[in-house]
Short mmCIF file of C-alpha atoms and ligand atoms in Angstrom, two decimals:
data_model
loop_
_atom_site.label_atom_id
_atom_site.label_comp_id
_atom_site.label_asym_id
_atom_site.label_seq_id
_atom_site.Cartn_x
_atom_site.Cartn_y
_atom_site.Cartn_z
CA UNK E 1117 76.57 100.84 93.76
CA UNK E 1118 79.68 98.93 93.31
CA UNK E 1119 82.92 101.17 93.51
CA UNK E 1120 84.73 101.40 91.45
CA UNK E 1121 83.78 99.25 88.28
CA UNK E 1122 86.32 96.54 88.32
CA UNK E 1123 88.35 94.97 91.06
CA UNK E 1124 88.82 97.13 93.94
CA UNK E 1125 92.94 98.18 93.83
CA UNK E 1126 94.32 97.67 97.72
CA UNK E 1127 97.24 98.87 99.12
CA UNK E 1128 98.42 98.48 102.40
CA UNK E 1129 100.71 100.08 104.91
CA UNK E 1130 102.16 97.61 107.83
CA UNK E 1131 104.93 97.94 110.02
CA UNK E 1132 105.83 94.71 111.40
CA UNK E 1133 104.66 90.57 111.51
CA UNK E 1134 102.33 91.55 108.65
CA UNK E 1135 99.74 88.07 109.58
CA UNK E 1136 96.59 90.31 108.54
CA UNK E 1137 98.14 91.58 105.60
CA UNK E 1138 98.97 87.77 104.34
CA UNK E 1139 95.12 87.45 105.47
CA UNK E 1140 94.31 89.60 102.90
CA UNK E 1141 97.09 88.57 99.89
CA UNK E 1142 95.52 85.12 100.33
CA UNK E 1143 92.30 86.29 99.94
CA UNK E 1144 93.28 88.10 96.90
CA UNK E 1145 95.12 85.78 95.09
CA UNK E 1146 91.34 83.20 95.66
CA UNK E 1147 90.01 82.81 92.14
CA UNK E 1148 86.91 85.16 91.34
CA UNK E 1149 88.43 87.55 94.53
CA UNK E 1150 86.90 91.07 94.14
CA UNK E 1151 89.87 93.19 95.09
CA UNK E 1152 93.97 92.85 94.45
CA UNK E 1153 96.82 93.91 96.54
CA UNK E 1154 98.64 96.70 94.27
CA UNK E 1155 101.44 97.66 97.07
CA UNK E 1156 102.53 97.23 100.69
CA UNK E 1157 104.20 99.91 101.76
CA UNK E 1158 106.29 100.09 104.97
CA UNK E 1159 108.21 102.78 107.15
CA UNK E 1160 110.34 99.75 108.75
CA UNK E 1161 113.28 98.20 106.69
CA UNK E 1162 112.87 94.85 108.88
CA UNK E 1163 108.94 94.20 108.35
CA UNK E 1164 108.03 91.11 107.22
CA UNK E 1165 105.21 92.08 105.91
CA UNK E 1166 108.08 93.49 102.99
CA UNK E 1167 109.05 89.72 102.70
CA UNK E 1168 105.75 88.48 102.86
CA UNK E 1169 104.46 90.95 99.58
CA UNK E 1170 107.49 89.99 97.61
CA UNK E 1171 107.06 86.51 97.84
CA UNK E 1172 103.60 86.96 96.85
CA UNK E 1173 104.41 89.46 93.46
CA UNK E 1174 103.07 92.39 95.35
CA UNK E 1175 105.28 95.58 95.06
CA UNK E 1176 107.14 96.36 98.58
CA UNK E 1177 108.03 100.06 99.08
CA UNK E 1178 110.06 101.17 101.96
CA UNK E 1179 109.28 104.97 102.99
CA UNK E 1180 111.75 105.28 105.73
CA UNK E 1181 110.76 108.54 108.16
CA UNK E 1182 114.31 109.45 108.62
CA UNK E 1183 115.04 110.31 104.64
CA UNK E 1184 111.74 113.03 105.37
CA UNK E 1185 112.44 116.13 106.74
CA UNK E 1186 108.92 116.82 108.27
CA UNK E 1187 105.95 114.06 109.24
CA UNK E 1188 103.75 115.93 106.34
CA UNK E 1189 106.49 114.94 103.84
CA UNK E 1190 106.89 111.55 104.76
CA UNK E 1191 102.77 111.22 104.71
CA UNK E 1192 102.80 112.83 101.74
CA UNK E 1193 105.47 110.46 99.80
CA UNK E 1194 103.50 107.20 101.62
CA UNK E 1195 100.53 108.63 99.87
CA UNK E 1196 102.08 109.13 96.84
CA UNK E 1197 103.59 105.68 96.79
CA UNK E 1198 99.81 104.47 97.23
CA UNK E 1199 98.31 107.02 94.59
CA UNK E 1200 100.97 106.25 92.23
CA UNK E 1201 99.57 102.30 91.97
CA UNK E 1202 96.11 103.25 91.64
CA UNK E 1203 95.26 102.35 94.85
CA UNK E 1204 91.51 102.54 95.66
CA UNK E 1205 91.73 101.78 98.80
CA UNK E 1206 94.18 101.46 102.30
CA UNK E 1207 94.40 99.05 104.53
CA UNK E 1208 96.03 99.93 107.56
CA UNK E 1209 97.94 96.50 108.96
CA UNK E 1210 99.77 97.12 111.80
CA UNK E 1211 101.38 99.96 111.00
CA UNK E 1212 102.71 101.55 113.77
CA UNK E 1213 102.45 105.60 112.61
CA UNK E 1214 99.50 108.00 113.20
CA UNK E 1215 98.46 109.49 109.46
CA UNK E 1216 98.45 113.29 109.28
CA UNK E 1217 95.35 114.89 107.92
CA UNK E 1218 97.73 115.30 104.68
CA UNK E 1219 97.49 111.62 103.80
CA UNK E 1220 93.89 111.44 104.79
CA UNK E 1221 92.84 114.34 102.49
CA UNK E 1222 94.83 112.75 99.65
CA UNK E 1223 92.58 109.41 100.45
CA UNK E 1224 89.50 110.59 101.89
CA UNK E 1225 87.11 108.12 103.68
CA UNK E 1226 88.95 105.48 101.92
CA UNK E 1227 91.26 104.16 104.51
CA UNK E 1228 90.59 101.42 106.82
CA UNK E 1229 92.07 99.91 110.22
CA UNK E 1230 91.88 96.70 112.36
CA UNK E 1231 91.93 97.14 115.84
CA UNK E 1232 92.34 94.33 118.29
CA UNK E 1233 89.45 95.23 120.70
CA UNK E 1234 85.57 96.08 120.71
CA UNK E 1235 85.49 99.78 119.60
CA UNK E 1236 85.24 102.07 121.78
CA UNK E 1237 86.71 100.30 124.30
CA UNK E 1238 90.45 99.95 124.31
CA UNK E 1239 91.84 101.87 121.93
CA UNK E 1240 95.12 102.48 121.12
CA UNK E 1241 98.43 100.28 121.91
CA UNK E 1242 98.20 96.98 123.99
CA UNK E 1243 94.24 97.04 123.44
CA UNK E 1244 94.19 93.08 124.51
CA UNK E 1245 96.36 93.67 127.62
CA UNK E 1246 94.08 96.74 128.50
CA UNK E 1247 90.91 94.80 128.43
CA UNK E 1248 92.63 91.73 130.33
CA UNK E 1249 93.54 94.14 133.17
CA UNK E 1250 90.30 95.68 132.95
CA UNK E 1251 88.34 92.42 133.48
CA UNK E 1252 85.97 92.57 130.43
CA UNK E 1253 84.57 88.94 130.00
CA UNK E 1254 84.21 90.01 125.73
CA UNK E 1255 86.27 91.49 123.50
CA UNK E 1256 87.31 91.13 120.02
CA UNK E 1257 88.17 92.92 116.85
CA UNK E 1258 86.97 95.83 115.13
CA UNK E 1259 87.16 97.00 111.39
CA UNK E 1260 86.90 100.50 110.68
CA UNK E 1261 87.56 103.47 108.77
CA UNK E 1262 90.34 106.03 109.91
CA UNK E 1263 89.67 109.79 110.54
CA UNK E 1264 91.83 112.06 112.25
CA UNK E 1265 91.53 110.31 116.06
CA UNK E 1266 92.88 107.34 117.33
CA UNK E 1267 91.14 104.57 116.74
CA UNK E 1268 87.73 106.26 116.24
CA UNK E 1269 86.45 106.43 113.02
CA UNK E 1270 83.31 104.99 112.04
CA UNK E 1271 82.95 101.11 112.46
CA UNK E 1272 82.18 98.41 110.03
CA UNK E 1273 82.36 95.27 111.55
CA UNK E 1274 83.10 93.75 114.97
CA UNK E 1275 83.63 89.71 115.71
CA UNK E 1276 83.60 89.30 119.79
CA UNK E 1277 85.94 87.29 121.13
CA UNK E 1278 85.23 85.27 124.91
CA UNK E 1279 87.97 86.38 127.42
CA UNK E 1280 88.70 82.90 129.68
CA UNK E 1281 89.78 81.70 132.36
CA UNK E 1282 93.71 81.59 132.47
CA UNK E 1283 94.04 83.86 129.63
CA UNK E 1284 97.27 85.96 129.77
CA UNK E 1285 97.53 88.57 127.14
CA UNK E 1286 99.86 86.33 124.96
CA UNK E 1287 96.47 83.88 124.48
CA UNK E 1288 94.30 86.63 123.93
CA UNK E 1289 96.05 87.99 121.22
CA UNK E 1290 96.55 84.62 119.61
CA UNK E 1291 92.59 83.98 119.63
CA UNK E 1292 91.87 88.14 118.75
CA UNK E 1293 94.30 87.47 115.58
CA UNK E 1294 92.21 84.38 114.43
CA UNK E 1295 89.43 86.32 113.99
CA UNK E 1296 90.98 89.32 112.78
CA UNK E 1297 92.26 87.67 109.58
CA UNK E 1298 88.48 86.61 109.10
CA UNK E 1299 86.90 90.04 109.96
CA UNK E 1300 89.80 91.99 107.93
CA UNK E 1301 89.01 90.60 104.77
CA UNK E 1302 85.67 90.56 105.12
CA UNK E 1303 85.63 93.92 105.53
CA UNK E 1304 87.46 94.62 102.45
CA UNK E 1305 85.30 92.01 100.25
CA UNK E 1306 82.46 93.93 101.73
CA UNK E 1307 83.61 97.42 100.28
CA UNK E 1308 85.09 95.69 97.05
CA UNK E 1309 81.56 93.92 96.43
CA UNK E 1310 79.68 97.65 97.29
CA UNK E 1311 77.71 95.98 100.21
CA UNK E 1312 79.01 99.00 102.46
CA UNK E 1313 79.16 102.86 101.01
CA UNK E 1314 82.17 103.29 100.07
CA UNK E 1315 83.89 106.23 100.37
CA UNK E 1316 82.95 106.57 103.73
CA UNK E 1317 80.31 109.16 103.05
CA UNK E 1318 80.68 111.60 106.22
CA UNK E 1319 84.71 111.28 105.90
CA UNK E 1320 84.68 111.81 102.18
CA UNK E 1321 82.68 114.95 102.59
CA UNK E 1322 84.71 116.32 105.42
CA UNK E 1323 86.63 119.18 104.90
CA UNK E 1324 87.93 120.56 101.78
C1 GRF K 2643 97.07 93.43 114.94
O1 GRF K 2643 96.74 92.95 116.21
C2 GRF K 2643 96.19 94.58 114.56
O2 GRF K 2643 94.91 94.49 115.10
C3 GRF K 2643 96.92 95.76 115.16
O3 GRF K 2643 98.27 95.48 114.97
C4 GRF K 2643 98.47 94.06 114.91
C5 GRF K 2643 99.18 93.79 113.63
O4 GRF K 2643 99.50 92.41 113.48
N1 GRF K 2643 96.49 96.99 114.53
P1 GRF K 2643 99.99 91.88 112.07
O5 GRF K 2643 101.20 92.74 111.69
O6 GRF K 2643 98.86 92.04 111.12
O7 GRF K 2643 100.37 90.45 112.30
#
């Protein structure tokens, strides 16, 4: 079943560059696109992932940690900020924070990740450096959804990526991103069109 009825509401929360989140405000603003970007929100004044939603009419929200006294109320108002927009989904995009269980709870099974390496392998920061120095001949991207652990909730798609000769982590990146751009919005066509279940069934069921 397609969830929810009409166009699938996406917000996302990036930190930085912000080149998958233009992936995906491209992809929205296609004619006939089954999902729209309702909000990026970002903990980092600087991000130009801010410039890049205003420029494309997409509301940019700064949650700055510093004006929270605790983590759970800064999760809590990034949540809100989300909630507030209708946001069906999140798309993580390079946003540099772990989420507390408080933000997951408030979005359960409903928010998603891109990481630049073949899940399992590599997770967490510097994933294309870590698989360079480890000598893996493949790697690539991963989509998934986020639970509580780093980089380890269930997977939706993967695109491999060759490592080659000469590569230094700089190239690797560069030809990881490509693909990421493609595999990111897939992934969210994918949940907006109700090919995948969506929310993540064993997420949206855990805990109370
Ligand atoms: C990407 O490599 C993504 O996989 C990782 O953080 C980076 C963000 O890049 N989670 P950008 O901000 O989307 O350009």
């Amino acid at each position: 079943m397609r969830w929810p009825a009409s166009k699938l509401k996406v917000a996302a929360l990036a930190s930085g560059r912000g080149s998958n989140l233009q992936a995906l405000i491209d992809a929205a603003s296609r004619p006939g696109a089954p999902f729209s970007m309702v909000a990026v929100i970002s903990d980092n004044p600087n991000a130009k992932a801010l410039e890049r939603a205003r420029a494309a009419g997409v509301d940019a929200v700064l949650v700055e940690r510093r004006n929270h006294a605790t983590r759970q109320l800064f999760d809590a108002a990034l949540a809100e900020e989300a909630r507030k927009r209708g946001a069906d989904l999140v798309c993580l995009a390079g946003f540099m924070r772990l989420l507390s269980p408080s933000f997951l709870s408030g979005f359960r099974g409903r928010v998603i990740n891109i990481h630049p390496a073949l899940l399992p392998s590599f997770p967490g920061l510097d994933a294309q450096k870590q698989a360079l120095d480890y000598g893996v001949k493949v790697t690539g991207c991963t989509v998934h959804f986020v639970d509580e652990g780093v980089d380890t909730g269930p997977i939706i798609l993967q695109t491999p990526v060759m490592v080659e000769e000469g590569d230094t982590a700089q190239t690797l990146s560069d030809r990881i991103l490509e693909q990421e751009h493609l595999a990111y919005v897939k992934a969210v066509e994918l949940i907006a069109t109700g090919k995948i279940e969506f929310p993540h069934p064993r997420l949206a069921g855990a805990g109370a």
